[in-house]
Coordinates of C-alpha atoms in Angstrom, one line a residue:
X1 CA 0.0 0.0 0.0
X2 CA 2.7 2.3 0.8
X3 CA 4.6 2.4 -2.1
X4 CA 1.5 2.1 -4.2
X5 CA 0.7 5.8 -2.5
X6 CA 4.9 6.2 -2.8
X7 CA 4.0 5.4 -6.9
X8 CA 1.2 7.8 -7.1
X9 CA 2.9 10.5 -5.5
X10 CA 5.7 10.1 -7.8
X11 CA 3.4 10.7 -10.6
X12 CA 1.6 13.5 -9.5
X13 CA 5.2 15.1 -9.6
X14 CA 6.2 14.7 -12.7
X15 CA 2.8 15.7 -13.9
X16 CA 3.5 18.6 -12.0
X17 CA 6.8 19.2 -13.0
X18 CA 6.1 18.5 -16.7
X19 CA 3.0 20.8 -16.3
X20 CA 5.1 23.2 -14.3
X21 CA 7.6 23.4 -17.5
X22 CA 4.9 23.7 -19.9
X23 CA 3.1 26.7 -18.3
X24 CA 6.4 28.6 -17.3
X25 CA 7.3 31.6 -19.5
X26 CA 10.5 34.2 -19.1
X27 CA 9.5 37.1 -20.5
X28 CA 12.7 39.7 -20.6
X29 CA 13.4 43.4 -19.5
X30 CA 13.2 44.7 -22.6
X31 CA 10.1 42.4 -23.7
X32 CA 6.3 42.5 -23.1
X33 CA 4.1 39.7 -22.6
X34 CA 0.5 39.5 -24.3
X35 CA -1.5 36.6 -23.8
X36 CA -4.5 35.5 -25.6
X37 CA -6.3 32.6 -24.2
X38 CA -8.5 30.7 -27.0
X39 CA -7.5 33.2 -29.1
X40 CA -8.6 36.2 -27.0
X41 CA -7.1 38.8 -25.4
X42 CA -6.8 38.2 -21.4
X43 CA -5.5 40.2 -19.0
X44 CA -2.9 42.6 -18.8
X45 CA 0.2 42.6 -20.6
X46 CA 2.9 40.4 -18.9
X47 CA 6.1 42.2 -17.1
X48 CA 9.0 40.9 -17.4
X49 CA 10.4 38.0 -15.0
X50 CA 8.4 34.8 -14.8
X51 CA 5.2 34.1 -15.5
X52 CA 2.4 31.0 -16.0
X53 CA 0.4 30.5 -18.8
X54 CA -2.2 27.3 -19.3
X55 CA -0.8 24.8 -21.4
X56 CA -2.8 24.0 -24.6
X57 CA -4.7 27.2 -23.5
X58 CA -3.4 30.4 -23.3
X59 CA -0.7 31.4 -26.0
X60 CA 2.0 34.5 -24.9
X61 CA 3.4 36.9 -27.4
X62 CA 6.4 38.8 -26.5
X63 CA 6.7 42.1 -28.0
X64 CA 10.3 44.0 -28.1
X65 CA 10.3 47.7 -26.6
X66 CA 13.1 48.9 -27.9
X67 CA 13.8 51.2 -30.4
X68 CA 13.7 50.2 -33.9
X69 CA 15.9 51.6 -36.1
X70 CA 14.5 51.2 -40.0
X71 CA 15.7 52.9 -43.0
X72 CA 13.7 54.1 -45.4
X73 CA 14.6 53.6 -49.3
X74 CA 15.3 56.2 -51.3
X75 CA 12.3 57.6 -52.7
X76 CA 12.6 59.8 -56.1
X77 CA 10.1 62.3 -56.4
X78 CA 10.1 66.2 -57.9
X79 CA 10.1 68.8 -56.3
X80 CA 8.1 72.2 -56.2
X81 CA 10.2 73.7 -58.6
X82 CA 10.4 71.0 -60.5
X83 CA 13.8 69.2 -60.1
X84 CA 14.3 65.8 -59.9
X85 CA 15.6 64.9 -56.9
X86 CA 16.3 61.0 -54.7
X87 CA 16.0 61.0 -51.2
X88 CA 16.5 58.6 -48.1
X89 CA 16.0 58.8 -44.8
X90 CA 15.8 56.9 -41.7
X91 CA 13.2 56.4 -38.9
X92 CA 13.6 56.0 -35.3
X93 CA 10.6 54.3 -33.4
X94 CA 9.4 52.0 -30.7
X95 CA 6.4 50.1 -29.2
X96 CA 4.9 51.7 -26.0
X97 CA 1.1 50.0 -26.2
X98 CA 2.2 46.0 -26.7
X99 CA -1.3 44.9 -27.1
X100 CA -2.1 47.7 -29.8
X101 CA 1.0 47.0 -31.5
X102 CA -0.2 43.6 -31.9
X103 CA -4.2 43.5 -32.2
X104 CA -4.4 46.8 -34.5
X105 CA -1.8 46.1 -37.0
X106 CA -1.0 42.6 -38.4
X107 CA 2.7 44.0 -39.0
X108 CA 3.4 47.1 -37.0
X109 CA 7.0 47.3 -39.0
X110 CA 5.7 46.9 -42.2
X111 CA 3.1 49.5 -41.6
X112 CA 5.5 52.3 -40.3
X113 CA 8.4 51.6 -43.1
X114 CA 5.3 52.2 -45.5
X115 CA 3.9 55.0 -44.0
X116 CA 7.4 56.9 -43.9
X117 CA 7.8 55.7 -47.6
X118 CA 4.8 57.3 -48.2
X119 CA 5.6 60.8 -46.3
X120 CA 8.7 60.9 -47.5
X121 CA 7.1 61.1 -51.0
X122 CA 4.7 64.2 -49.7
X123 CA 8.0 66.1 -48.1
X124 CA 9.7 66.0 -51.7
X125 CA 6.4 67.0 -53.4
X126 CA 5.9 69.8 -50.8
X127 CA 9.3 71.2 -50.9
X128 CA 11.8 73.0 -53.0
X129 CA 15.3 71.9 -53.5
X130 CA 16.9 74.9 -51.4
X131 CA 14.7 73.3 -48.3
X132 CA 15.9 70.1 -48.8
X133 CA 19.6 71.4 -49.0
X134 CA 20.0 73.5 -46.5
X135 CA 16.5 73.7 -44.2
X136 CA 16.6 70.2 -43.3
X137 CA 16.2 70.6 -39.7
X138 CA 11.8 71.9 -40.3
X139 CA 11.4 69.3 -42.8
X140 CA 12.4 66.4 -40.5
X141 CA 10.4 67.7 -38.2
X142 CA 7.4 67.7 -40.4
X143 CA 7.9 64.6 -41.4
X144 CA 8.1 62.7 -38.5
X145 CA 4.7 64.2 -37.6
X146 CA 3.1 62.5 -40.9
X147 CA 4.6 59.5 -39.6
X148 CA 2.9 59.3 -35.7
X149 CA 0.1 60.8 -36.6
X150 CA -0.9 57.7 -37.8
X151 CA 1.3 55.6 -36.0
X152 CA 0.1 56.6 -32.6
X153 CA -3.5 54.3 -32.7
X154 CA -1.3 51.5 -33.8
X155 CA 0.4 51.8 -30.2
X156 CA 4.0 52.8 -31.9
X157 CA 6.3 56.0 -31.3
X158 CA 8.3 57.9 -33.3
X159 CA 11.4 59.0 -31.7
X160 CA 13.2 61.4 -34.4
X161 CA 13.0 60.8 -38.6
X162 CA 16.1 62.0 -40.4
X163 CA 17.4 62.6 -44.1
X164 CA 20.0 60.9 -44.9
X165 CA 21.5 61.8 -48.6
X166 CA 19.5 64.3 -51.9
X167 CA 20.9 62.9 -54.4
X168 CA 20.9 65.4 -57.8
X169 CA 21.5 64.9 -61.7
X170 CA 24.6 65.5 -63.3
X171 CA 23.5 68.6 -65.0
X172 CA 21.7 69.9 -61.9
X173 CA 24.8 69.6 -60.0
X174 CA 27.3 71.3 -62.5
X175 CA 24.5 74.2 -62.8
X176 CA 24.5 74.5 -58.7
X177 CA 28.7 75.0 -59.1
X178 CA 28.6 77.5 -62.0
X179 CA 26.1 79.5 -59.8
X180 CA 28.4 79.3 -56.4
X181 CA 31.9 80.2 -58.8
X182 CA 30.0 83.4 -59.7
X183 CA 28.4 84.4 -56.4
X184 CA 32.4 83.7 -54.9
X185 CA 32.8 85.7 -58.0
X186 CA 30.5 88.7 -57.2
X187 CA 32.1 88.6 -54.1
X188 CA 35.1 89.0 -54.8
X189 CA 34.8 92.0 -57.1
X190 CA 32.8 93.4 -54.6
X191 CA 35.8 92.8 -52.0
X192 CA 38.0 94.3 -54.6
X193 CA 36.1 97.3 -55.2
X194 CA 35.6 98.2 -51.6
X195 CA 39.6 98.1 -51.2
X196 CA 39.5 100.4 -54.4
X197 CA 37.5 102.7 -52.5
X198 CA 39.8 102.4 -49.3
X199 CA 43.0 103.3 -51.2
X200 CA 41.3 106.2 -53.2
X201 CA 40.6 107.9 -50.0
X202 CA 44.0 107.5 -48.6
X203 CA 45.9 108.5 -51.8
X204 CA 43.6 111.6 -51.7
X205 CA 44.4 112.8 -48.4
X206 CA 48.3 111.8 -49.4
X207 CA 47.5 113.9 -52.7
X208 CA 46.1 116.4 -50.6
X209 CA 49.1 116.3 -48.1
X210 CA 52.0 116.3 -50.9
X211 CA 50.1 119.5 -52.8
X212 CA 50.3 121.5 -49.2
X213 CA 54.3 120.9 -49.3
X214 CA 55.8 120.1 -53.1
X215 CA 58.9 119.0 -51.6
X216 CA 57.1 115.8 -49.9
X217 CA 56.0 115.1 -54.1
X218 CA 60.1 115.6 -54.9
X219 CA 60.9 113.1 -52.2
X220 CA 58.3 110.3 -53.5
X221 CA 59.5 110.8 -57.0
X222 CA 62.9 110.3 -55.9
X223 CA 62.4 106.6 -54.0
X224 CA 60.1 105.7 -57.4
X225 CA 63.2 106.0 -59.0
X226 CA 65.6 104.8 -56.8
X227 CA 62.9 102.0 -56.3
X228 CA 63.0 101.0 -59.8
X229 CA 67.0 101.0 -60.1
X230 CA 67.1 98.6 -57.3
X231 CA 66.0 96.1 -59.6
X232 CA 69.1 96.0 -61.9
X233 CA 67.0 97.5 -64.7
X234 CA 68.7 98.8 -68.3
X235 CA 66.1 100.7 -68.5
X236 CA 65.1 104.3 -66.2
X237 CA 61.6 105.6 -66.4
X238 CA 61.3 108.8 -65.5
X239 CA 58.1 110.4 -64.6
X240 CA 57.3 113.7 -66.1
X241 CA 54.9 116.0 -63.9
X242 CA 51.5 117.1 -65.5
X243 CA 52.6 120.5 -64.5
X244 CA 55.1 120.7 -67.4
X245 CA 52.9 118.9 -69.7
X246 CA 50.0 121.5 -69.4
X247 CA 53.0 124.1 -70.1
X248 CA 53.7 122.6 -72.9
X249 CA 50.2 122.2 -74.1
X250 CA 49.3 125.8 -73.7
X251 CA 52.8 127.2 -75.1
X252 CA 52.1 125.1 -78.4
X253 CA 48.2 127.0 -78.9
X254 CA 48.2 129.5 -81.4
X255 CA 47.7 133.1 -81.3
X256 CA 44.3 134.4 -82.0
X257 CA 42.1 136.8 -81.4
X258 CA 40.7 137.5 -78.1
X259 CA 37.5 136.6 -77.4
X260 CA 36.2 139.6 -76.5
X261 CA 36.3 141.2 -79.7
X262 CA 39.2 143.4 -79.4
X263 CA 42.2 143.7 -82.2
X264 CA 45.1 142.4 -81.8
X265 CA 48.4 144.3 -83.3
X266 CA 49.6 143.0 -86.3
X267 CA 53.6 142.6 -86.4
X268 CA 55.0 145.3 -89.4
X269 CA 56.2 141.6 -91.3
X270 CA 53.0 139.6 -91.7
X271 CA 51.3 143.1 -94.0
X272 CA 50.8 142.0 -97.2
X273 CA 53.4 144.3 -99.6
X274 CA 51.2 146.6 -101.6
X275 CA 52.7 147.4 -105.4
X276 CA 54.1 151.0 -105.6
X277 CA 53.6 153.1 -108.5
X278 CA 55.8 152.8 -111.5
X279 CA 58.1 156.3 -111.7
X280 CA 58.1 158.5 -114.7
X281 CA 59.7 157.1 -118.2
X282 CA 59.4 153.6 -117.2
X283 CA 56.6 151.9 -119.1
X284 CA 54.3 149.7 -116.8
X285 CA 53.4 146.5 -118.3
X286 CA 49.8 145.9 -119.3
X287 CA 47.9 142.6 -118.2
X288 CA 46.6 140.8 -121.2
X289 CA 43.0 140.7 -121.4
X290 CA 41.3 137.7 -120.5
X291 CA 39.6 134.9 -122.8
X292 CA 36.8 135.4 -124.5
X293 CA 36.4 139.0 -123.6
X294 CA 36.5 141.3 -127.0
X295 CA 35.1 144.6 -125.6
X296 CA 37.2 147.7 -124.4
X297 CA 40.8 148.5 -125.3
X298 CA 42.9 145.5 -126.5
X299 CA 46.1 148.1 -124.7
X300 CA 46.7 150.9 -122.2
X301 CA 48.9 153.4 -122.2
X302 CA 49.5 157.0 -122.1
X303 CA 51.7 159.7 -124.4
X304 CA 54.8 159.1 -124.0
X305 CA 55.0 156.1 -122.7
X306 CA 53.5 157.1 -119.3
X307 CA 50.3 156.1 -117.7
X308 CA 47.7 159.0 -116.3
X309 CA 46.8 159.7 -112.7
X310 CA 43.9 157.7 -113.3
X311 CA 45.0 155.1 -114.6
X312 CA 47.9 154.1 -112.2
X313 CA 45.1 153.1 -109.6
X314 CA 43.9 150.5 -112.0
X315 CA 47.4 149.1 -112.7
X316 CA 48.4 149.0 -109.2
X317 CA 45.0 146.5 -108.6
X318 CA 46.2 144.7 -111.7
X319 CA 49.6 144.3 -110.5
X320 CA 48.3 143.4 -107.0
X321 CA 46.3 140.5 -108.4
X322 CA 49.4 139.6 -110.5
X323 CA 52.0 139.3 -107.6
X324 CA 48.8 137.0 -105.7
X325 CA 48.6 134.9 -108.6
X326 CA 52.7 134.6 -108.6
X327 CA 55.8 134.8 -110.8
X328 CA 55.7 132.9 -113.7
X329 CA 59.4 131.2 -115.0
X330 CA 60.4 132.2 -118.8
X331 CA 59.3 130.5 -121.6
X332 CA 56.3 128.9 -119.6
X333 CA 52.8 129.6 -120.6
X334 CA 50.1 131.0 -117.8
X335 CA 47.5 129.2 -116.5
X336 CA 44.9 131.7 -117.1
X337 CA 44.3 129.8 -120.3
X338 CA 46.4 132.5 -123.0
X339 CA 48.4 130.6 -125.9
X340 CA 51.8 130.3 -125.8
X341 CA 54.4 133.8 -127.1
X342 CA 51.5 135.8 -126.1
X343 CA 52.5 136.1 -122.1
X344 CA 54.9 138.9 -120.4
X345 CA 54.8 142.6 -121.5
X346 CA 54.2 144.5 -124.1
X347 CA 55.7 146.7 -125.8
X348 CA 54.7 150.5 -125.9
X349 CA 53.2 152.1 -129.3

């Protein structure tokens, strides 16, 4: 009898231990036990350490709450202003409602790498390609709100979303560097202008300072030069002042008259020689008559060979215009148009 009791007791253990090892479950720090019992949920969510579920029964899902770290591929999309851009990014999140996590979502991983595919898509669409260069720091921000807001009935948090890498085409890329070389550019004339501004105020007041003593102008002129034969040079340049070259300008101007309307005197050499009068007994040659004119006397000429008081005024004119016209060599015709032999003066009837 004893041992028969000894036998049953023995079995009742080992039922108890195998039922003992069938219920047990660990569930770990950073794990959460959910436990569905004929498929529904019962009871709180399990902490960790050890806990007993019914065999055949009651079926415990653990659920990590830590934080998930999921990349999102790169989504390309264009932007507002129509560029063509790739983007990727990664998302930060963890469970903090186990039993949500599990009984509203079939795949609560699936579901937030889609959603952040999706938002990611909206950010591009949204935004224009300085934002996404440079203001990074409001669109991550507005993108991880598209991702919780969505994400918070599904019992998950999002921590912090981040772009990673914009990639940009070839020809967008080469236009962005053109366009920094000429604002670096711009700059740097600007930088250079402003320091051509500097020195032309400080070589004014030196200009001003050398005018009030000339010496000081002297003194500079000599260190140019000495400054220049330093250099071993075969060759000395030597500035000439402005001073002497206005001098010179103004002694080469010619003399006219003033502009005020007054006469000037007229030196004794520049009058014109006026023809005297021919003295007594000496016969005054006659001009021939031009071409084609037959009226009036063919000669002139007075008794004896002498020309009348009258008549001396009109040779004087004619021998004006015949010293204007100029000397004519022997033997050459005029070039009033008379024929040959017919030139020079005539003789007196």
């Amino acid at each position: 009898m004893l041992q028969e009791l000894v036998g049953v007791a023995a079995g009742v253990g080992c039922a108890g231990l195998v039922y003992l090892a069938a219920a047990a479950r660990v569930v770990k720090q950073y794990e959460r036990g959910v436990l569905f019992r004929l498929g529904r949920l019962a009871g709180d969510v399990r902490t960790p350490g050890l806990t007993l579920v019914i065999p055949f029964v009651d079926r415990l899902h653990k659920v990590n709450m830590q934080i998930v770290t999921m990349p999102i591929p790169a989504q390309e999309g264009i932007t507002r202003d129509n560029v063509t851009v790739r983007v990727d990014a990664v998302v930060y999140f963890r469970v903090v409602d186990a039993a949500s996590a599990l009984v509203k979502v079939e795949d609560y991983k699936f579901a937030v790498s889609q959603m952040a595919q999706t938002s990611l898509r909206s950010i591009i669409g949204k935004s224009d390609l300085d934002d996404l260069l440079s203001n990074r720091e409001q669109l991550n921000q507005g993108l991880e709100l598209m991702i919780d807001s969505p994400a918070v009935g599904w019992g998950i948090q999002v921590d912090r979303v981040e772009i990673k890498d914009v990639s940009l085409p070839d020809t967008m890329k080469r236009s962005m560097a053109r366009q920094a070389e000429a604002d670096r550019e711009r700059r740097a004339r600007i930088i250079n202008a402003d320091a051509e501004l500097q020195a032309s105020k400080k070589l004014a007041e030196a200009a001003q300072q050398m005018s009030d003593t000339p010496a000081a102008l002297q003194l500079r002129l000599l260190q140019t030069v000495m400054a220049v034969a330093a250099e071993r040079n075969s060759t000395l340049v030597l500035p000439i002042p402005v001073e002497l070259l206005r001098f010179l300008e103004r002694g080469a101007q010619p003399a006219g008259p003033e502009l005020d309307g007054t006469a000037r005197a007229v030196p004794p050499e520049q009058v014109p020689a006026q023809p005297s009068a021919a003295p007594p007994g000496i016969p005054t040659p006659t001009p021939a008559p031009a071409p084609g004119r037959a009226d009036g006397p063919q000669e002139r000429h007075g008794l004896n060979g002498t020309v009348g008081p009258g008549e001396a005024e009109d040779l004087r004119t004619v021998g004006a215009l015949t010293d204007i016209d100029g000397p004519t060599e022997a033997g050459t015709p005029r070039d009033s148009g008379e024929p040959e032999g017919t030139g020079g003066p005539r003789e007196p009837v």
